[in-house]
Short mmCIF file of C-alpha atoms and ligand atoms in Angstrom, two decimals:
data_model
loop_
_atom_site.label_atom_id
_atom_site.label_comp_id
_atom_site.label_asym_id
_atom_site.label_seq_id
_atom_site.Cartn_x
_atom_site.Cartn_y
_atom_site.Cartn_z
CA UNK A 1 248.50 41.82 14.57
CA UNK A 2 248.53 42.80 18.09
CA UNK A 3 252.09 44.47 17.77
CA UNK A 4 251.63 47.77 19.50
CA UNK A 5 252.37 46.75 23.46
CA UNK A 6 251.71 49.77 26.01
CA UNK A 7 254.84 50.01 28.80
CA UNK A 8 251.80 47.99 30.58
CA UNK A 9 251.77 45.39 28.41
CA UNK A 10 248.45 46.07 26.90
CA UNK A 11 247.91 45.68 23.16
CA UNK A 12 246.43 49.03 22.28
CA UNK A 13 245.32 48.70 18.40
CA UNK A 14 243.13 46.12 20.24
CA UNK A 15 242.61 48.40 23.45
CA UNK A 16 241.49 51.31 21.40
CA UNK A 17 238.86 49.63 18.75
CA UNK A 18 236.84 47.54 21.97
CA UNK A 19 233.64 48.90 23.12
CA UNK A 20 234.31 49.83 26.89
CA UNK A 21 234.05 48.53 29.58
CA UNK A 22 235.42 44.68 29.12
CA UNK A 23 237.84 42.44 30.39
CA UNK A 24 241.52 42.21 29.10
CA UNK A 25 243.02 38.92 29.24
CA UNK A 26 246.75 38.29 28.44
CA UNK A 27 246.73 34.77 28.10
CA UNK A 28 251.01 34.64 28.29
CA UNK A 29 250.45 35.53 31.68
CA UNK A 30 247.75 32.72 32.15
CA UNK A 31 250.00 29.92 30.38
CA UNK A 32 252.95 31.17 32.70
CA UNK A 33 251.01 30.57 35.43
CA UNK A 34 250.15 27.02 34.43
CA UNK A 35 253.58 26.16 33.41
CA UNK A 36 254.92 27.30 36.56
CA UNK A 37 252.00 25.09 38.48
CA UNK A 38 252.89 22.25 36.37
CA UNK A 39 257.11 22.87 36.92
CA UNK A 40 256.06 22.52 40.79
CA UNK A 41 254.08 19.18 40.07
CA UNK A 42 256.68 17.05 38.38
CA UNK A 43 258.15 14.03 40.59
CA UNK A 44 255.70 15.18 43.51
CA UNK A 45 252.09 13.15 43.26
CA UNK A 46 250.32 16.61 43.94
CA UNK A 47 247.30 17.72 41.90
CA UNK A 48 245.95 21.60 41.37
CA UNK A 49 242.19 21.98 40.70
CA UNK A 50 241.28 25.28 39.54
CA UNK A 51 238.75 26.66 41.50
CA UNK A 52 236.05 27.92 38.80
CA UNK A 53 234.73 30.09 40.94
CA UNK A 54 237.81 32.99 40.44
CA UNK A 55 236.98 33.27 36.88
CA UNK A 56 234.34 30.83 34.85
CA UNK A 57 234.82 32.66 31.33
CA UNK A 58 235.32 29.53 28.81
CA UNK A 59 237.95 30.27 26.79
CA UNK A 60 239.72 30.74 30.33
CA UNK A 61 238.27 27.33 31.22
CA UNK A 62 239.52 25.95 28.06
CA UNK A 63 243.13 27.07 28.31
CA UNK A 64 243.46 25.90 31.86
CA UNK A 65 241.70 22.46 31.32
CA UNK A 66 244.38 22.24 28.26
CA UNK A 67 247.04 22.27 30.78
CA UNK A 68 245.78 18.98 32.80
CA UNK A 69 244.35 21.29 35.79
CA UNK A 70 241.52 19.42 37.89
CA UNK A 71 238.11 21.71 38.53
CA UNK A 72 237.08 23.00 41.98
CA UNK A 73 233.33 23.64 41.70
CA UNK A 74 230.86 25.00 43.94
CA UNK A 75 227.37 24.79 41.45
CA UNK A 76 225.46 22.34 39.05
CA UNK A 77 226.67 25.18 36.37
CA UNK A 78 229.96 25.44 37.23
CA UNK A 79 230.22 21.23 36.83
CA UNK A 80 228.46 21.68 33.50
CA UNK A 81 230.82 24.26 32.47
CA UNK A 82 233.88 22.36 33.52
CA UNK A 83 232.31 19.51 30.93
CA UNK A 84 232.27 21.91 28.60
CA UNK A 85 235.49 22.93 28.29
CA UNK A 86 237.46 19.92 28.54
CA UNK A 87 238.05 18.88 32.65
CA UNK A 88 237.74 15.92 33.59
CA UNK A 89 235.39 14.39 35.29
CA UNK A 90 237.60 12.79 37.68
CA UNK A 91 239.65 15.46 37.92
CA UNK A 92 236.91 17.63 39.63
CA UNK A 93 235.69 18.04 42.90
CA UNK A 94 232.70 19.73 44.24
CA UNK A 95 232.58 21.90 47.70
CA UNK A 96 230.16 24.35 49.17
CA UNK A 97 227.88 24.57 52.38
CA UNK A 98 224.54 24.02 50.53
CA UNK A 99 224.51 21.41 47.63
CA UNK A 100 221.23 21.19 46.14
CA UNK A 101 219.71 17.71 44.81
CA UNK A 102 220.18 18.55 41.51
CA UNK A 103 223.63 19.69 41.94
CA UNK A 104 224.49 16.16 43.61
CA UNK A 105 222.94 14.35 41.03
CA UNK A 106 224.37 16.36 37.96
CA UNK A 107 228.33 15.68 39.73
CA UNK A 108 227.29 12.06 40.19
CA UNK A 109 225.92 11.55 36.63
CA UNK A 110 229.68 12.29 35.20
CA UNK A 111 230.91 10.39 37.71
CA UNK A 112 233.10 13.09 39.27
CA UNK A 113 236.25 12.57 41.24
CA UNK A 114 235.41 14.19 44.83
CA UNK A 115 232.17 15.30 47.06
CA UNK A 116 233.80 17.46 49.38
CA UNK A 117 231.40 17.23 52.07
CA UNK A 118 230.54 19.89 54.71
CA UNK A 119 227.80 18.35 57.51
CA UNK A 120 226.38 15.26 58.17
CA UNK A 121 222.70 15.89 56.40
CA UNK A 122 224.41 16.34 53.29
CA UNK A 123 226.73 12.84 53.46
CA UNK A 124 222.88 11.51 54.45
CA UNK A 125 221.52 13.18 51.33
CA UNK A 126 224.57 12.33 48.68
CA UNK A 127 224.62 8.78 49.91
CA UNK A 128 220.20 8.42 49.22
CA UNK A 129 220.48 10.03 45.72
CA UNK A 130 223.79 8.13 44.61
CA UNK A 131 221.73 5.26 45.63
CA UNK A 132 218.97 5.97 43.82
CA UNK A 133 221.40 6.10 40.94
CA UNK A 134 222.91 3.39 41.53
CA UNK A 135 226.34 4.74 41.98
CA UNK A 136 228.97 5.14 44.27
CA UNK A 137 229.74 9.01 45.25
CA UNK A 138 233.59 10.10 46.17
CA UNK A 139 233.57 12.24 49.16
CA UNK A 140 236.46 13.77 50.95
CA UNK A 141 235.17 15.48 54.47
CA UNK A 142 235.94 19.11 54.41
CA UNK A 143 237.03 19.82 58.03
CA UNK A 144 237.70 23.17 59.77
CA UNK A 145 241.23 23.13 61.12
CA UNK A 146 239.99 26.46 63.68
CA UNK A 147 243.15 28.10 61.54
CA UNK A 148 242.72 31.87 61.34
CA UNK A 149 244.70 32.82 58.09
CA UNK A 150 244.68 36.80 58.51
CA UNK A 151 242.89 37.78 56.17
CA UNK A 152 239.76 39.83 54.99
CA UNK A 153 237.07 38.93 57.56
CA UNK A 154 234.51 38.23 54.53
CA UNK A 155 237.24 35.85 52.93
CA UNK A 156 238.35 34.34 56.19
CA UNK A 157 237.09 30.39 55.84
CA UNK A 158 238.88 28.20 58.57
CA UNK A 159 238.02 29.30 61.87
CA UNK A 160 235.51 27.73 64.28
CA UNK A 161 232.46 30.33 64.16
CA UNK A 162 232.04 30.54 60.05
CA UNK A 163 229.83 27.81 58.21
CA UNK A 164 232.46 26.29 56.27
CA UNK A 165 233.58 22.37 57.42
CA UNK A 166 232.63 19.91 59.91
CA UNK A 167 234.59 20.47 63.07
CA UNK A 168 237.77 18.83 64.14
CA UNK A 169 235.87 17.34 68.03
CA UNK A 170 233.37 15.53 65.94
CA UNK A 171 235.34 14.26 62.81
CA UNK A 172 235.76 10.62 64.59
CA UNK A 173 232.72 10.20 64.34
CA UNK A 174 231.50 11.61 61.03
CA UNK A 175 234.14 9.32 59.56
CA UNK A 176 232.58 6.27 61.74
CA UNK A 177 229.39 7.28 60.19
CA UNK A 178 230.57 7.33 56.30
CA UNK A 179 231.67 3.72 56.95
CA UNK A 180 228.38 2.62 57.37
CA UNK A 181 227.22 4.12 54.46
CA UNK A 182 226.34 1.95 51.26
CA UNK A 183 227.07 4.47 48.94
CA UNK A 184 230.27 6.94 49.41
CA UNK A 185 233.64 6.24 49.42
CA UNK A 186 235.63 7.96 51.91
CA UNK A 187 239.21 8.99 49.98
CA UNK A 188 240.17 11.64 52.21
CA UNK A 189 240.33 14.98 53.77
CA UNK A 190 239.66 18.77 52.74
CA UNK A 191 240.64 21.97 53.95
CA UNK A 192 239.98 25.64 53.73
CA UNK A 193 241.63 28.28 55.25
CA UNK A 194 240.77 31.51 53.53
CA UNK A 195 241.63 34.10 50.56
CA UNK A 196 244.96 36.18 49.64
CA UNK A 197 247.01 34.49 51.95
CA UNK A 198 250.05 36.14 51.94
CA UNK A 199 252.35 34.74 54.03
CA UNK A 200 253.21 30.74 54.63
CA UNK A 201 252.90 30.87 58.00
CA UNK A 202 248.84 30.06 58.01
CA UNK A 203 249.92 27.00 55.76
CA UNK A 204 252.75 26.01 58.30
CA UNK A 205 249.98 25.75 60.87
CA UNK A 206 247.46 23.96 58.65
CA UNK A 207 250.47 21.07 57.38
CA UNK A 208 250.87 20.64 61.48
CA UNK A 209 247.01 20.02 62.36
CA UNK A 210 246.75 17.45 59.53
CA UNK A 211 249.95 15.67 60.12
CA UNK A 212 248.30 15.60 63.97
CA UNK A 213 245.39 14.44 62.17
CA UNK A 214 247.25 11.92 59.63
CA UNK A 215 248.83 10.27 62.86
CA UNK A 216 245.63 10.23 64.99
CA UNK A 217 243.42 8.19 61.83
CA UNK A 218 247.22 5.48 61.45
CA UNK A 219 246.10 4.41 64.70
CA UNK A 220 242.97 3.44 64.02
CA UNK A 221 243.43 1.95 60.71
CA UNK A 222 242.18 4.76 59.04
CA UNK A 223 244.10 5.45 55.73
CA UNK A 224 243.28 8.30 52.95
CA UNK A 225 243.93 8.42 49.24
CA UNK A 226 244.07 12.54 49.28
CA UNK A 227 245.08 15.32 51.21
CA UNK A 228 242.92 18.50 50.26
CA UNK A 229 244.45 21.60 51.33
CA UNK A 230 242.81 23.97 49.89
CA UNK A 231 243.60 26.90 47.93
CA UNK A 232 243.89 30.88 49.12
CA UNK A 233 247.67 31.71 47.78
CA UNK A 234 247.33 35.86 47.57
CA UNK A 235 249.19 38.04 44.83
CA UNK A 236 250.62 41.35 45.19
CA UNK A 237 247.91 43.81 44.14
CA UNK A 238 250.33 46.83 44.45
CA UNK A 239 252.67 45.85 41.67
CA UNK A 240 250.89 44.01 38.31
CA UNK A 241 253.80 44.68 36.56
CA UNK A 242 256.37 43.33 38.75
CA UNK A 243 254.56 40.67 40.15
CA UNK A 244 251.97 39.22 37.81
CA UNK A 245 252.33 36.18 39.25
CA UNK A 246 252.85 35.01 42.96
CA UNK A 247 255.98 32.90 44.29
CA UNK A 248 254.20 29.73 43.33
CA UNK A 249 257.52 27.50 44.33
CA UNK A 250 257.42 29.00 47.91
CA UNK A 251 254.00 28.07 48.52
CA UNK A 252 254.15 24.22 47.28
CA UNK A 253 257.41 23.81 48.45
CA UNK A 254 255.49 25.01 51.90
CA UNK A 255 253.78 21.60 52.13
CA UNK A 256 256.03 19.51 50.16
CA UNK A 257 258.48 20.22 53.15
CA UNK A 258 255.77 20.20 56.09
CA UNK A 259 252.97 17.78 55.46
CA UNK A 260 254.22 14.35 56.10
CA UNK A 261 252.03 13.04 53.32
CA UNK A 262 251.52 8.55 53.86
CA UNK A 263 252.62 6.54 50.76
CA UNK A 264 250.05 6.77 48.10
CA UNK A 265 248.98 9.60 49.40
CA UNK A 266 248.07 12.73 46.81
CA UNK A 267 248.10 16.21 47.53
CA UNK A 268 245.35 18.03 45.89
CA UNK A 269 245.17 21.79 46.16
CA UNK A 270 242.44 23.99 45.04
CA UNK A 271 243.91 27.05 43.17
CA UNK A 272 241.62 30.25 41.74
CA UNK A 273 243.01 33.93 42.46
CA UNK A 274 246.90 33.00 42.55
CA UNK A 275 246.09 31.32 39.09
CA UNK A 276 244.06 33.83 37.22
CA UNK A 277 243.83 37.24 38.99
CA UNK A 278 247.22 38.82 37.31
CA UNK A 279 246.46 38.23 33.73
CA UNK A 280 243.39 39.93 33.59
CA UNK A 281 242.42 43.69 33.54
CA UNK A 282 239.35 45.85 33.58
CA UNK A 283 239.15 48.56 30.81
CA UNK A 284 237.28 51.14 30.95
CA UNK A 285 237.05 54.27 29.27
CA UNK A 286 236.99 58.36 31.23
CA UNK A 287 233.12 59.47 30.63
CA UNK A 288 233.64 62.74 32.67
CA UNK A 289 236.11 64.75 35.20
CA UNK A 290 234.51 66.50 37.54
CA UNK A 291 235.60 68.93 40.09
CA UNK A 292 234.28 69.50 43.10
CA UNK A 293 235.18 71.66 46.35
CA UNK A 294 237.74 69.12 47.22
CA UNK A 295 238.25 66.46 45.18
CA UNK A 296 238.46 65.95 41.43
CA UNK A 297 236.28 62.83 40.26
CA UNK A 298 237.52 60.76 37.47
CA UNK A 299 234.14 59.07 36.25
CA UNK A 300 233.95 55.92 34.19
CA UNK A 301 231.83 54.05 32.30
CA UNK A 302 233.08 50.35 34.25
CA UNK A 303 231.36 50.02 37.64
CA UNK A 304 231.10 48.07 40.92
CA UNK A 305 228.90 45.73 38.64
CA UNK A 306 231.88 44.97 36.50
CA UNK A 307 234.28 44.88 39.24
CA UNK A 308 232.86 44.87 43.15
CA UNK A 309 235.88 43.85 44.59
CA UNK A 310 236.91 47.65 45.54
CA UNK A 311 232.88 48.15 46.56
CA UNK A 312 232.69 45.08 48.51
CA UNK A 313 235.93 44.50 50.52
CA UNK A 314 237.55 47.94 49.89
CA UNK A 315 240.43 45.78 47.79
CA UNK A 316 243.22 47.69 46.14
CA UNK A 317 243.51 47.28 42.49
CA UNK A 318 246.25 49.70 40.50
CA UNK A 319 244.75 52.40 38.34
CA UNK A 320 246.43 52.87 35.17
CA UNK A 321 245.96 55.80 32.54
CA UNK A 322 246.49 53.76 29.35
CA UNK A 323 246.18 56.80 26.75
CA UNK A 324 247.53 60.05 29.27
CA UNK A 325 251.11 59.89 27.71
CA UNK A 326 254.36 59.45 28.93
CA UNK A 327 256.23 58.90 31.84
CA UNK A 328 257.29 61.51 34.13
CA UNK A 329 254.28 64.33 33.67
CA UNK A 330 252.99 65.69 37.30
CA UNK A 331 251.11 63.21 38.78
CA UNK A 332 247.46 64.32 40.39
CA UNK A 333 245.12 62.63 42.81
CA UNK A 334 241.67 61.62 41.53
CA UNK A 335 239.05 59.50 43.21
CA UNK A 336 238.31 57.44 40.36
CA UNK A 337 234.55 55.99 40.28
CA UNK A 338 231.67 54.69 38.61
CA UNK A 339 228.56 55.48 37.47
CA UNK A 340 226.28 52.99 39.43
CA UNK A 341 223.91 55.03 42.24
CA UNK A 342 225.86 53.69 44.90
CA UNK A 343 228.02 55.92 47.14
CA UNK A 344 230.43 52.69 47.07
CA UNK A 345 230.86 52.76 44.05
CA UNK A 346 234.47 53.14 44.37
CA UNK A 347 238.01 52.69 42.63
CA UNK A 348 240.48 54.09 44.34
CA UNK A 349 240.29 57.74 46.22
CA UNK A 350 243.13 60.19 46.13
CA UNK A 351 244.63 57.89 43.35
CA UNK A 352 247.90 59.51 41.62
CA UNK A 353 247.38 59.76 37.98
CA UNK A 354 248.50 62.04 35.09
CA UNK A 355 246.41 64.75 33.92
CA UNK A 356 243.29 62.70 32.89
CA UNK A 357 240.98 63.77 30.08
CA UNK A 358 237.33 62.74 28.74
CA UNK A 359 237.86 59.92 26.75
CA UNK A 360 240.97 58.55 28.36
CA UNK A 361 241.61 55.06 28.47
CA UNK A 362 241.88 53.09 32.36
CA UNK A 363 243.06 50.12 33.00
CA UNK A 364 242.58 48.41 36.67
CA UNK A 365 244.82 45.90 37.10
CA UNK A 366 245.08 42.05 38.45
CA UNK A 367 241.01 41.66 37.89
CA UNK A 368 241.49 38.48 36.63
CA UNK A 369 239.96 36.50 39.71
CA UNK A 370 236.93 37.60 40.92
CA UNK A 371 236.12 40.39 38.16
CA UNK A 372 234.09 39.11 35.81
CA UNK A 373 232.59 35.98 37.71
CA UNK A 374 231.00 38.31 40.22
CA UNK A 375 229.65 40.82 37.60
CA UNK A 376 225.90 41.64 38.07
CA UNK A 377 223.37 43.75 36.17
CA UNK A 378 222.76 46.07 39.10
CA UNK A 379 220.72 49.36 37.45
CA UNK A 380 219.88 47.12 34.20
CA UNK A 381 224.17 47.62 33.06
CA UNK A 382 225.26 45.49 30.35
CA UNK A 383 227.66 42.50 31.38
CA UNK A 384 231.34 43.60 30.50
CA UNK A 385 232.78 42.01 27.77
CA UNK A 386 235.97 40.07 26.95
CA UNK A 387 238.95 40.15 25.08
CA UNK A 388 242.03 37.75 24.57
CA UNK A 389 245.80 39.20 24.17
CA UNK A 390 247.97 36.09 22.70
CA UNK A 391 250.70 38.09 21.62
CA UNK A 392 254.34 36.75 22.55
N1 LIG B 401 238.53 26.20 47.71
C1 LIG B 401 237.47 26.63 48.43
C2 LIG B 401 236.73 25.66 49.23
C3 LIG B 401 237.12 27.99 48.40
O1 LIG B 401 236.09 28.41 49.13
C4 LIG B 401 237.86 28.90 47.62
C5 LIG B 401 237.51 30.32 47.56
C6 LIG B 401 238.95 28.40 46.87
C7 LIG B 401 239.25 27.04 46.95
C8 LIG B 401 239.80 29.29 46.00
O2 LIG B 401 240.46 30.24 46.74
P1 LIG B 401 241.55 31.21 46.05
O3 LIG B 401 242.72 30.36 45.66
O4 LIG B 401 240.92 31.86 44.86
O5 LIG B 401 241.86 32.18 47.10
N2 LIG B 401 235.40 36.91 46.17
C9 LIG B 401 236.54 36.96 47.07
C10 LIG B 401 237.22 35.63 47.25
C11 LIG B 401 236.29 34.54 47.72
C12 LIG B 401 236.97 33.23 47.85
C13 LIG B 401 235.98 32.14 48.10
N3 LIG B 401 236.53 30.84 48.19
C14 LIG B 401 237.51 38.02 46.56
O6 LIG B 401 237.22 38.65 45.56
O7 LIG B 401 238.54 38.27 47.18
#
């Protein structure tokens, strides 16, 4: 059915009958992804956990829980919707600064595999209401390894002065603390470093402050089931077509080679933009083109409340004409933009496209992580929709 692939890889029959603007998944790319993950696993007691967060959309959630992923989850909802499509329960942990009640008692009521906890009031809270349940909560501490990974201040998550984590000076004694405690059971560590991490050397440092940490807790007796390290592996947002997918055997083989993981020991990671963000695209279709003294304006009906990425961090995501013809017509630059009233309301500026027309179909690329899940209804817009390539 879908037989009609652009040189983008875009099914166009499909492309050309959707309402505008939605989401375009090409769930080869997705499945590749997983396969590749699960390649990296075999013979090495390592577990991924997608982090929900990147992309929640269920049929998404479906097709990773299908391939044996865990579930990173940061809300009551995103635990139910894990349910929903098929994690398991023991398979998911739950992180995040400000856990609610309810959101403690909904991941202890299925009995889910980690608590990754962030400050001492909260282990105080999630040991009263598990027992007041009568149950036993699974907590790893999430410490902050002071690791600055380079990248976007707003997605920057290990160092000392952001809210993430329970710092290193005082982790002796947050651990002595847990032991007291009736209800949690202490089965290991969790770490953080940040988003679109693009080069190993962050995770070099990170493997050498836990082995530190690793030898410091053998000394006193101290042993832990898992190793959390996090997620944050970056893609290349200048080539989708090259690179939908990052170098997934450099980054395990990262820690494989530096973390002198203990017997029994299993390395979970937490996985959400390196997993989803290349097989998804944001369609859109050309409302108007508009000159003005200096710039031509290539307005479209998808905004920064479809995608906010752009608006928000000034990311880079590749513009694509979809319907403007062939290769090798004269390329023009266009600021391309939405309609929201927001002068941020952004795409790209001075992007090179072909001669672009009314009506004209955009694609902008690797919007698979962090597209749809951080859609809002900003000036009453409809959500974006969502389509599903399966095509081989
Ligand atoms: N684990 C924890 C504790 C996290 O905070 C995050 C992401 C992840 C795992 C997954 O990280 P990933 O593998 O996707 O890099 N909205 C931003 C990204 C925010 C990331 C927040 N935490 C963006 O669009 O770039």
């Amino acid at each position: 059915m879908y037989n009609r692939l652009s040189r983008h890889g875009f099914a166009m029959d499909v492309v050309k009958q959707t309402d505008t603007p939605f989401y375009y998944y090409d769930m080869d790319i997705l499945r590749r992804a997983l396969d590749q993950i699960n390649r990296q696993g075999e013979g090495f007691p390592m577990k991924v956990h997608y982090a929900v967060k990147a992309n929640g959309n269920p049929v998404i959630l479906k097709e990773i829980a299908s391939h044996d992923l865990g579930a990173d989850l940061v809300s009551g909802n995103e635990i139910e919707a894990a349910v929903q499509a098929g994690f398991s329960p023991q398979d998911m942990t739950f992180s995040g600064v400000g856990k609610t009640d309810w959101e403690i008692r909904t991941g202890l009521s299925y009995g889910i595999g980690c608590f990754n906890v962030e400050s001492v009031p909260e282990l105080d809270v999630i040991n009263e209401i598990a027992h007041e349940m009568d149950t036993i909560a699974n907590i790893a501490f999430r410490v902050n390894p002071d690791i600055d990974a380079h990248t976007h201040k707003y997605i920057t998550t290990g160092t000392a002065d952001n809210k993430f984590g329970i710092n290193i000076e005082v982790l002796d004694q947050v651990i002595a603390q847990a032991m007291e405690l009736t209800h949690v059971n202490l089965r290991g560590l969790h770490f953080h470093i940040g988003s679109q991490i693009t080069t190993m050397q962050p995770y070099r440092l990170l493997c050498l402050t836990i082995n530190d940490l690793l030898d410091h807790y053998d000394q006193q007796g101290i042993h832990f089931e898992l190793i959390n390290v996090g997620g944050g592996l970056g893609i290349d947002y200048d080539h989708p077509d090259e690179h939908p997918l990052p170098d997934f055997k450099t980054y395990f083989d990262t820690f494989k080679h530096s973390l002198n993981l203990r017997a029994g020991q299993t390395l979970h990671f937490e996985l959400g933009r390196s997993i989803v963000a290349g097989c998804g695209s944001l369609i859109s279709r050309v409302v108007f083109v508009k000159e003005s003294r200096n710039k031509k304006f290539v307005i479209l009906d998808a905004g920064m409340t479809d995608l906010i990425r752009p608006a928000l961090y000034g990311a880079h995501h590749e513009v694509q004409n979809l319907t403007a013809g062939d290769d090798g017509q004269a390329l023009h630059p266009y600021d391309v933009v939405g309609p929201v009233c927001e002068s941020s309301d952004v795409f790209a500026s001075d992007c090179l496209l072909p001669l672009t027309r009314r009506g004209d179909l955009i694609a902008i690329r690797s919007a698979g992580a962090y597209g749809e899940s951080m859609a809002s209804r900003y000036n009453m817009r409809r959500l974006p929709g969502s389509i599903f390539h399966n095509g081989k």
